[in-house]
C-alpha positions as YAML, in Angstrom:
chain: A
units: angstrom
residues:
- id: 1
  name: MET
  ca: [0.00, 0.00, 0.00]
- id: 2
  name: GLN
  ca: [1.24, 3.49, -0.80]
- id: 3
  name: LEU
  ca: [2.18, 5.73, 2.14]
- id: 4
  name: PRO
  ca: [-0.17, 8.61, 1.17]
- id: 5
  name: GLU
  ca: [-3.12, 6.21, 1.20]
- id: 6
  name: ILE
  ca: [-2.27, 4.96, 4.69]
- id: 7
  name: VAL
  ca: [-1.87, 8.53, 5.94]
- id: 8
  name: ALA
  ca: [-5.18, 9.58, 4.38]
- id: 9
  name: ARG
  ca: [-7.02, 6.62, 5.91]
- id: 10
  name: TYR
  ca: [-5.68, 7.29, 9.39]
- id: 11
  name: ASP
  ca: [-6.26, 11.03, 9.12]
- id: 12
  name: GLU
  ca: [-9.87, 10.49, 8.10]
- id: 13
  name: ARG
  ca: [-10.65, 7.96, 10.84]
- id: 14
  name: LEU
  ca: [-8.96, 10.06, 13.53]
- id: 15
  name: ARG
  ca: [-10.24, 13.46, 12.28]
- id: 16
  name: THR
  ca: [-6.68, 14.74, 12.41]
- id: 17
  name: ASP
  ca: [-7.44, 18.12, 10.84]
- id: 18
  name: ASP
  ca: [-10.01, 18.92, 13.54]
- id: 19
  name: TYR
  ca: [-7.25, 18.96, 16.18]
- id: 20
  name: ALA
  ca: [-4.84, 21.21, 14.29]
- id: 21
  name: ASP
  ca: [-5.61, 24.27, 16.43]
- id: 22
  name: VAL
  ca: [-5.75, 22.54, 19.83]
- id: 23
  name: ASP
  ca: [-2.83, 20.11, 19.81]
- id: 24
  name: ALA
  ca: [0.84, 21.08, 20.08]
- id: 25
  name: SER
  ca: [1.74, 17.84, 18.31]
- id: 26
  name: ALA
  ca: [2.16, 17.99, 14.53]
- id: 27
  name: ASN
  ca: [-0.21, 15.10, 13.94]
- id: 28
  name: GLY
  ca: [-0.08, 13.10, 10.74]
- id: 29
  name: LEU
  ca: [3.00, 12.29, 8.71]
- id: 30
  name: GLN
  ca: [6.05, 13.80, 10.48]
- id: 31
  name: VAL
  ca: [8.87, 12.07, 8.60]
- id: 32
  name: GLY
  ca: [8.75, 10.55, 5.16]
- id: 33
  name: PRO
  ca: [8.73, 11.00, 1.39]
- id: 34
  name: GLU
  ca: [5.74, 12.03, -0.70]
- id: 35
  name: GLU
  ca: [5.51, 8.58, -2.25]
- id: 36
  name: ARG
  ca: [6.67, 5.15, -1.17]
- id: 37
  name: GLU
  ca: [5.39, 1.61, -0.90]
- id: 38
  name: VAL
  ca: [4.68, 0.35, 2.64]
- id: 39
  name: GLU
  ca: [4.53, -3.35, 3.43]
- id: 40
  name: HIS
  ca: [5.53, -3.48, 7.11]
- id: 41
  name: VAL
  ca: [4.39, -1.07, 9.85]
- id: 42
  name: ALA
  ca: [5.78, -0.86, 13.38]
- id: 43
  name: PHE
  ca: [3.75, 0.64, 16.23]
- id: 44
  name: ALA
  ca: [4.92, 2.20, 19.50]
- id: 45
  name: VAL
  ca: [3.74, 4.69, 22.09]
- id: 46
  name: ASP
  ca: [6.81, 6.93, 21.78]
- id: 47
  name: ALA
  ca: [8.88, 8.09, 18.82]
- id: 48
  name: VAL
  ca: [12.31, 7.89, 20.45]
- id: 49
  name: ARG
  ca: [15.71, 6.54, 19.44]
- id: 50
  name: GLU
  ca: [14.98, 3.12, 20.95]
- id: 51
  name: THR
  ca: [11.78, 2.60, 18.99]
- id: 52
  name: ALA
  ca: [13.27, 4.01, 15.78]
- id: 53
  name: LEU
  ca: [16.16, 1.54, 15.99]
- id: 54
  name: ALA
  ca: [13.79, -1.31, 16.87]
- id: 55
  name: ALA
  ca: [11.59, -0.43, 13.89]
- id: 56
  name: ALA
  ca: [14.68, -0.60, 11.70]
- id: 57
  name: ASP
  ca: [15.56, -4.02, 13.12]
- id: 58
  name: THR
  ca: [12.11, -5.34, 12.13]
- id: 59
  name: GLY
  ca: [12.50, -4.02, 8.59]
- id: 60
  name: ALA
  ca: [9.53, -1.66, 8.96]
- id: 61
  name: ASP
  ca: [8.77, 0.91, 6.28]
- id: 62
  name: LEU
  ca: [6.61, 3.02, 8.60]
- id: 63
  name: LEU
  ca: [6.57, 3.72, 12.34]
- id: 64
  name: VAL
  ca: [3.26, 4.82, 13.89]
- id: 65
  name: THR
  ca: [3.35, 6.40, 17.36]
- id: 66
  name: HIS
  ca: [1.22, 8.35, 19.83]
- id: 67
  name: HIS
  ca: [3.98, 10.73, 20.95]
- id: 68
  name: GLY
  ca: [5.92, 12.16, 18.04]
- id: 69
  name: LEU
  ca: [8.95, 14.34, 17.40]
- id: 70
  name: SER
  ca: [7.44, 17.73, 16.57]
- id: 71
  name: TRP
  ca: [5.73, 19.75, 19.31]
- id: 72
  name: GLY
  ca: [5.20, 23.24, 17.97]
- id: 73
  name: GLY
  ca: [7.91, 22.89, 15.35]
- id: 74
  name: ILE
  ca: [11.52, 21.72, 15.10]
- id: 75
  name: GLU
  ca: [14.15, 24.45, 15.24]
- id: 76
  name: ARG
  ca: [17.31, 22.34, 15.15]
- id: 77
  name: VAL
  ca: [18.01, 18.70, 14.38]
- id: 78
  name: THR
  ca: [20.89, 18.26, 16.85]
- id: 79
  name: GLU
  ca: [21.70, 16.20, 19.93]
- id: 80
  name: ARG
  ca: [18.61, 14.31, 21.16]
- id: 81
  name: GLN
  ca: [16.46, 15.31, 18.19]
- id: 82
  name: HIS
  ca: [19.15, 14.17, 15.77]
- id: 83
  name: GLY
  ca: [19.49, 10.90, 17.64]
- id: 84
  name: ARG
  ca: [15.79, 10.22, 17.15]
- id: 85
  name: ILE
  ca: [15.43, 11.36, 13.55]
- id: 86
  name: ALA
  ca: [18.67, 9.92, 12.15]
- id: 87
  name: PRO
  ca: [17.66, 6.22, 12.45]
- id: 88
  name: LEU
  ca: [14.45, 6.98, 10.57]
- id: 89
  name: ILE
  ca: [16.23, 8.74, 7.73]
- id: 90
  name: GLU
  ca: [19.12, 6.28, 7.58]
- id: 91
  name: ASN
  ca: [16.75, 3.30, 7.38]
- id: 92
  name: ASP
  ca: [14.16, 4.98, 5.14]
- id: 93
  name: ILE
  ca: [11.39, 4.70, 7.75]
- id: 94
  name: ALA
  ca: [8.45, 7.10, 7.64]
- id: 95
  name: LEU
  ca: [6.84, 8.34, 10.87]
- id: 96
  name: TYR
  ca: [3.11, 8.88, 11.41]
- id: 97
  name: VAL
  ca: [1.91, 10.42, 14.69]
- id: 98
  name: SER
  ca: [-1.48, 10.81, 16.37]
- id: 99
  name: HIS
  ca: [-1.59, 12.49, 19.78]
- id: 100
  name: LEU
  ca: [-4.84, 14.10, 20.98]
- id: 101
  name: PRO
  ca: [-6.90, 12.64, 18.12]
- id: 102
  name: LEU
  ca: [-5.96, 9.21, 19.45]
- id: 103
  name: ASP
  ca: [-6.55, 10.00, 23.13]
- id: 104
  name: GLY
  ca: [-10.28, 10.53, 23.08]
- id: 105
  name: HIS
  ca: [-11.42, 8.73, 19.92]
- id: 106
  name: PRO
  ca: [-14.62, 6.93, 20.97]
- id: 107
  name: ALA
  ca: [-13.66, 3.65, 19.32]
- id: 108
  name: LEU
  ca: [-9.92, 3.65, 18.63]
- id: 109
  name: GLY
  ca: [-8.60, 5.81, 21.46]
- id: 110
  name: ASN
  ca: [-6.67, 5.29, 24.66]
- id: 111
  name: ALA
  ca: [-9.62, 6.25, 26.86]
- id: 112
  name: ALA
  ca: [-11.84, 3.90, 24.85]
- id: 113
  name: GLY
  ca: [-9.50, 1.03, 25.62]
- id: 114
  name: ILE
  ca: [-9.77, 1.61, 29.36]
- id: 115
  name: ALA
  ca: [-13.53, 2.14, 29.15]
- id: 116
  name: ASP
  ca: [-13.79, -1.24, 27.45]
- id: 117
  name: LEU
  ca: [-11.59, -2.85, 30.11]
- id: 118
  name: LEU
  ca: [-13.87, -1.55, 32.85]
- id: 119
  name: GLY
  ca: [-17.03, -2.44, 30.97]
- id: 120
  name: LEU
  ca: [-18.38, 1.11, 31.04]
- id: 121
  name: ASP
  ca: [-21.65, 1.86, 29.31]
- id: 122
  name: ASP
  ca: [-23.48, 5.07, 28.34]
- id: 123
  name: VAL
  ca: [-20.06, 6.35, 27.30]
- id: 124
  name: GLU
  ca: [-19.66, 9.96, 26.15]
- id: 125
  name: GLY
  ca: [-16.90, 12.49, 25.62]
- id: 126
  name: PHE
  ca: [-15.02, 14.00, 28.55]
- id: 127
  name: GLY
  ca: [-12.11, 16.40, 28.90]
- id: 128
  name: ALA
  ca: [-12.69, 19.45, 26.74]
- id: 129
  name: VAL
  ca: [-9.78, 20.88, 24.78]
- id: 130
  name: GLY
  ca: [-11.30, 23.64, 22.71]
- id: 131
  name: PRO
  ca: [-14.21, 22.15, 20.77]
- id: 132
  name: GLU
  ca: [-12.85, 18.60, 21.11]
- id: 133
  name: THR
  ca: [-12.73, 16.09, 23.95]
- id: 134
  name: VAL
  ca: [-9.72, 13.93, 24.75]
- id: 135
  name: GLY
  ca: [-11.24, 11.48, 27.23]
- id: 136
  name: LEU
  ca: [-14.42, 9.56, 27.97]
- id: 137
  name: ARG
  ca: [-16.81, 9.09, 30.86]
- id: 138
  name: GLY
  ca: [-19.28, 6.30, 31.46]
- id: 139
  name: HIS
  ca: [-21.33, 4.29, 33.93]
- id: 140
  name: ALA
  ca: [-19.88, 1.36, 35.86]
- id: 141
  name: ASP
  ca: [-22.33, -1.21, 37.13]
- id: 142
  name: GLY
  ca: [-21.40, -1.13, 40.81]
- id: 143
  name: ILE
  ca: [-17.89, -2.55, 40.64]
- id: 144
  name: LYS
  ca: [-15.73, -2.57, 43.75]
- id: 145
  name: ARG
  ca: [-12.84, -0.14, 43.97]
- id: 146
  name: VAL
  ca: [-10.42, -2.88, 45.00]
- id: 147
  name: ASP
  ca: [-11.46, -4.94, 41.98]
- id: 148
  name: VAL
  ca: [-10.83, -2.00, 39.66]
- id: 149
  name: GLN
  ca: [-7.31, -1.58, 41.02]
- id: 150
  name: GLN
  ca: [-6.52, -5.27, 40.72]
- id: 151
  name: PHE
  ca: [-7.92, -5.38, 37.20]
- id: 152
  name: LEU
  ca: [-5.95, -2.34, 36.04]
- id: 153
  name: GLU
  ca: [-2.81, -3.75, 37.71]
- id: 154
  name: ALA
  ca: [-3.20, -6.92, 35.66]
- id: 155
  name: GLU
  ca: [-4.10, -5.29, 32.35]
- id: 156
  name: LEU
  ca: [-2.05, -2.09, 32.08]
- id: 157
  name: ASP
  ca: [1.54, -2.13, 30.86]
- id: 158
  name: HIS
  ca: [2.86, -0.16, 33.86]
- id: 159
  name: GLY
  ca: [6.36, -1.61, 33.75]
- id: 160
  name: GLY
  ca: [6.05, -3.27, 37.16]
- id: 161
  name: THR
  ca: [5.45, -0.05, 39.09]
- id: 162
  name: GLY
  ca: [1.80, -0.86, 39.70]
- id: 163
  name: VAL
  ca: [-1.36, 1.25, 39.66]
- id: 164
  name: ARG
  ca: [-1.62, 3.97, 42.29]
- id: 165
  name: CYS
  ca: [-5.03, 4.38, 43.93]
- id: 166
  name: LEU
  ca: [-6.12, 7.46, 45.87]
- id: 167
  name: ASP
  ca: [-9.10, 5.90, 47.63]
- id: 168
  name: PHE
  ca: [-11.05, 8.98, 48.66]
- id: 169
  name: GLY
  ca: [-14.29, 8.06, 46.90]
- id: 170
  name: PRO
  ca: [-16.88, 5.33, 47.47]
- id: 171
  name: GLU
  ca: [-15.87, 1.68, 47.70]
- id: 172
  name: THR
  ca: [-18.49, 0.82, 45.08]
- id: 173
  name: ILE
  ca: [-17.91, 2.67, 41.84]
- id: 174
  name: GLU
  ca: [-20.77, 3.89, 39.67]
- id: 175
  name: ASP
  ca: [-19.48, 6.68, 37.40]
- id: 176
  name: VAL
  ca: [-16.01, 6.91, 35.89]
- id: 177
  name: ALA
  ca: [-14.12, 9.52, 33.88]
- id: 178
  name: VAL
  ca: [-11.04, 8.45, 31.91]
- id: 179
  name: LEU
  ca: [-8.35, 10.74, 30.55]
- id: 180
  name: THR
  ca: [-5.09, 8.93, 29.92]
- id: 181
  name: GLY
  ca: [-1.48, 10.08, 30.10]
- id: 182
  name: ALA
  ca: [-0.90, 13.44, 31.78]
- id: 183
  name: GLY
  ca: [-4.57, 13.98, 32.61]
- id: 184
  name: ALA
  ca: [-4.28, 15.15, 36.21]
- id: 185
  name: ASP
  ca: [-5.30, 18.70, 35.34]
- id: 186
  name: PHE
  ca: [-8.75, 17.44, 34.38]
- id: 187
  name: LEU
  ca: [-9.56, 16.33, 37.92]
- id: 188
  name: ASP
  ca: [-11.75, 19.38, 38.56]
- id: 189
  name: GLU
  ca: [-13.68, 18.65, 35.39]
- id: 190
  name: ALA
  ca: [-14.24, 15.11, 36.67]
- id: 191
  name: VAL
  ca: [-15.60, 16.52, 39.92]
- id: 192
  name: ALA
  ca: [-17.87, 18.92, 38.02]
- id: 193
  name: ALA
  ca: [-19.13, 16.02, 35.91]
- id: 194
  name: GLY
  ca: [-20.30, 14.27, 39.08]
- id: 195
  name: VAL
  ca: [-18.28, 11.09, 38.68]
- id: 196
  name: ASP
  ca: [-16.98, 9.20, 41.70]
- id: 197
  name: THR
  ca: [-13.82, 7.86, 40.04]
- id: 198
  name: PHE
  ca: [-11.16, 9.30, 37.73]
- id: 199
  name: VAL
  ca: [-8.68, 7.13, 35.81]
- id: 200
  name: THR
  ca: [-5.56, 8.78, 34.41]
- id: 201
  name: GLY
  ca: [-1.90, 8.08, 33.78]
- id: 202
  name: GLU
  ca: [0.34, 10.17, 35.99]
- id: 203
  name: PRO
  ca: [-0.57, 12.33, 39.01]
- id: 204
  name: LYS
  ca: [0.74, 15.74, 40.00]
- id: 205
  name: GLY
  ca: [1.68, 16.81, 43.50]
- id: 206
  name: LYS
  ca: [-1.63, 18.60, 43.90]
- id: 207
  name: THR
  ca: [-3.66, 15.55, 42.89]
- id: 208
  name: TYR
  ca: [-3.67, 13.99, 46.36]
- id: 209
  name: HIS
  ca: [-5.34, 16.85, 48.18]
- id: 210
  name: GLU
  ca: [-7.63, 17.76, 45.28]
- id: 211
  name: ALA
  ca: [-8.96, 14.20, 45.21]
- id: 212
  name: LYS
  ca: [-9.24, 14.01, 49.01]
- id: 213
  name: GLU
  ca: [-11.15, 17.28, 49.29]
- id: 214
  name: ALA
  ca: [-13.48, 16.24, 46.47]
- id: 215
  name: GLY
  ca: [-14.13, 12.73, 47.80]
- id: 216
  name: LEU
  ca: [-12.96, 11.22, 44.51]
- id: 217
  name: ASN
  ca: [-11.24, 7.94, 43.73]
- id: 218
  name: VAL
  ca: [-8.25, 8.42, 41.43]
- id: 219
  name: PHE
  ca: [-6.38, 5.60, 39.69]
- id: 220
  name: CYS
  ca: [-3.00, 6.40, 38.13]
- id: 221
  name: GLY
  ca: [-1.83, 3.66, 35.79]
- id: 222
  name: THR
  ca: [1.30, 5.46, 34.49]
- id: 223
  name: HIS
  ca: [1.46, 7.60, 31.38]
- id: 224
  name: TYR
  ca: [2.77, 4.78, 29.21]
- id: 225
  name: GLY
  ca: [0.50, 2.13, 30.72]
- id: 226
  name: THR
  ca: [-2.68, 4.03, 29.93]
- id: 227
  name: GLU
  ca: [-1.65, 4.93, 26.38]
- id: 228
  name: THR
  ca: [-0.90, 1.65, 24.64]
- id: 229
  name: PHE
  ca: [-4.49, 1.11, 23.52]
- id: 230
  name: GLY
  ca: [-4.63, 3.66, 20.72]
- id: 231
  name: VAL
  ca: [-1.60, 2.51, 18.76]
- id: 232
  name: ARG
  ca: [-2.74, -1.09, 19.15]
- id: 233
  name: SER
  ca: [-6.08, -0.09, 17.61]
- id: 234
  name: LEU
  ca: [-4.26, 1.52, 14.70]
- id: 235
  name: MET
  ca: [-2.23, -1.66, 14.34]
- id: 236
  name: GLY
  ca: [-5.47, -3.62, 14.05]
- id: 237
  name: LEU
  ca: [-6.59, -1.35, 11.22]
- id: 238
  name: ALA
  ca: [-3.29, -1.86, 9.39]
- id: 239
  name: GLU
  ca: [-3.61, -5.62, 9.71]
- id: 240
  name: GLY
  ca: [-7.09, -5.35, 8.21]
- id: 241
  name: TRP
  ca: [-5.53, -3.54, 5.23]
- id: 242
  name: GLY
  ca: [-3.23, -6.50, 4.63]
- id: 243
  name: LEU
  ca: [-0.06, -4.95, 6.04]
- id: 244
  name: GLU
  ca: [2.55, -6.77, 8.12]
- id: 245
  name: THR
  ca: [2.76, -5.26, 11.62]
- id: 246
  name: THR
  ca: [4.98, -5.28, 14.70]
- id: 247
  name: TYR
  ca: [4.24, -3.79, 18.11]
- id: 248
  name: LEU
  ca: [7.28, -2.35, 19.89]
- id: 249
  name: ASP
  ca: [6.70, -2.49, 23.65]
- id: 250
  name: VAL
  ca: [8.97, -0.12, 25.57]
- id: 251
  name: PRO
  ca: [7.30, 0.48, 28.95]
- id: 252
  name: THR
  ca: [8.73, 3.29, 31.05]
- id: 253
  name: GLY
  ca: [7.07, 2.61, 34.41]
- id: 254
  name: LEU
  ca: [6.15, 6.31, 34.43]
...
């Protein structure tokens, strides 16, 4: 399949253009030629030197990631930036990135993956960023807080660091908001939405007292651990298009 066709298909499904004014990430094709044939696609959460080299080792023609290389533009390709871009150029690997479009996508996104894990229903958008949402909220059918923690511990790729639980809400969970990665700043929005539980990736220092004062359960499953779902969904699409795929798992424990 030609690279422009893959890019167009992903951009359409993810509504990439709709996030152009609200996301610092340069979503879409970040590295690559105008035309090239793609047979093998590698997928990873982060576009870093380790995943670029691993993609080269697999013989991939394209690397698809959630976190890319360009955040508001690239001024110089030196030092760390050179170390990440050089393996792509040297091995003729294109790079496609989807950040916020992949966080809150109702079917393909990171939040959708966790909502599915928890069996949430009546799911709707949560976490406003301009006119878009980057998370989801839904109803949980009376599941126990301790069961949620154990389930997330078993299912999330947290690199062995576990899932942190701030248990300031009810023991039986009814309403859950999910905003993966660095979603701690959306805690007040979760409170305003009337949920009893908030699932995110990494906390901030203020998260403890904000959750305690609000009477809210907060689960922190690490940034990486909560954001593997989206790229895996994109990998499933690529497999459906007849492409060879490889998932590159590089958990950070953070």
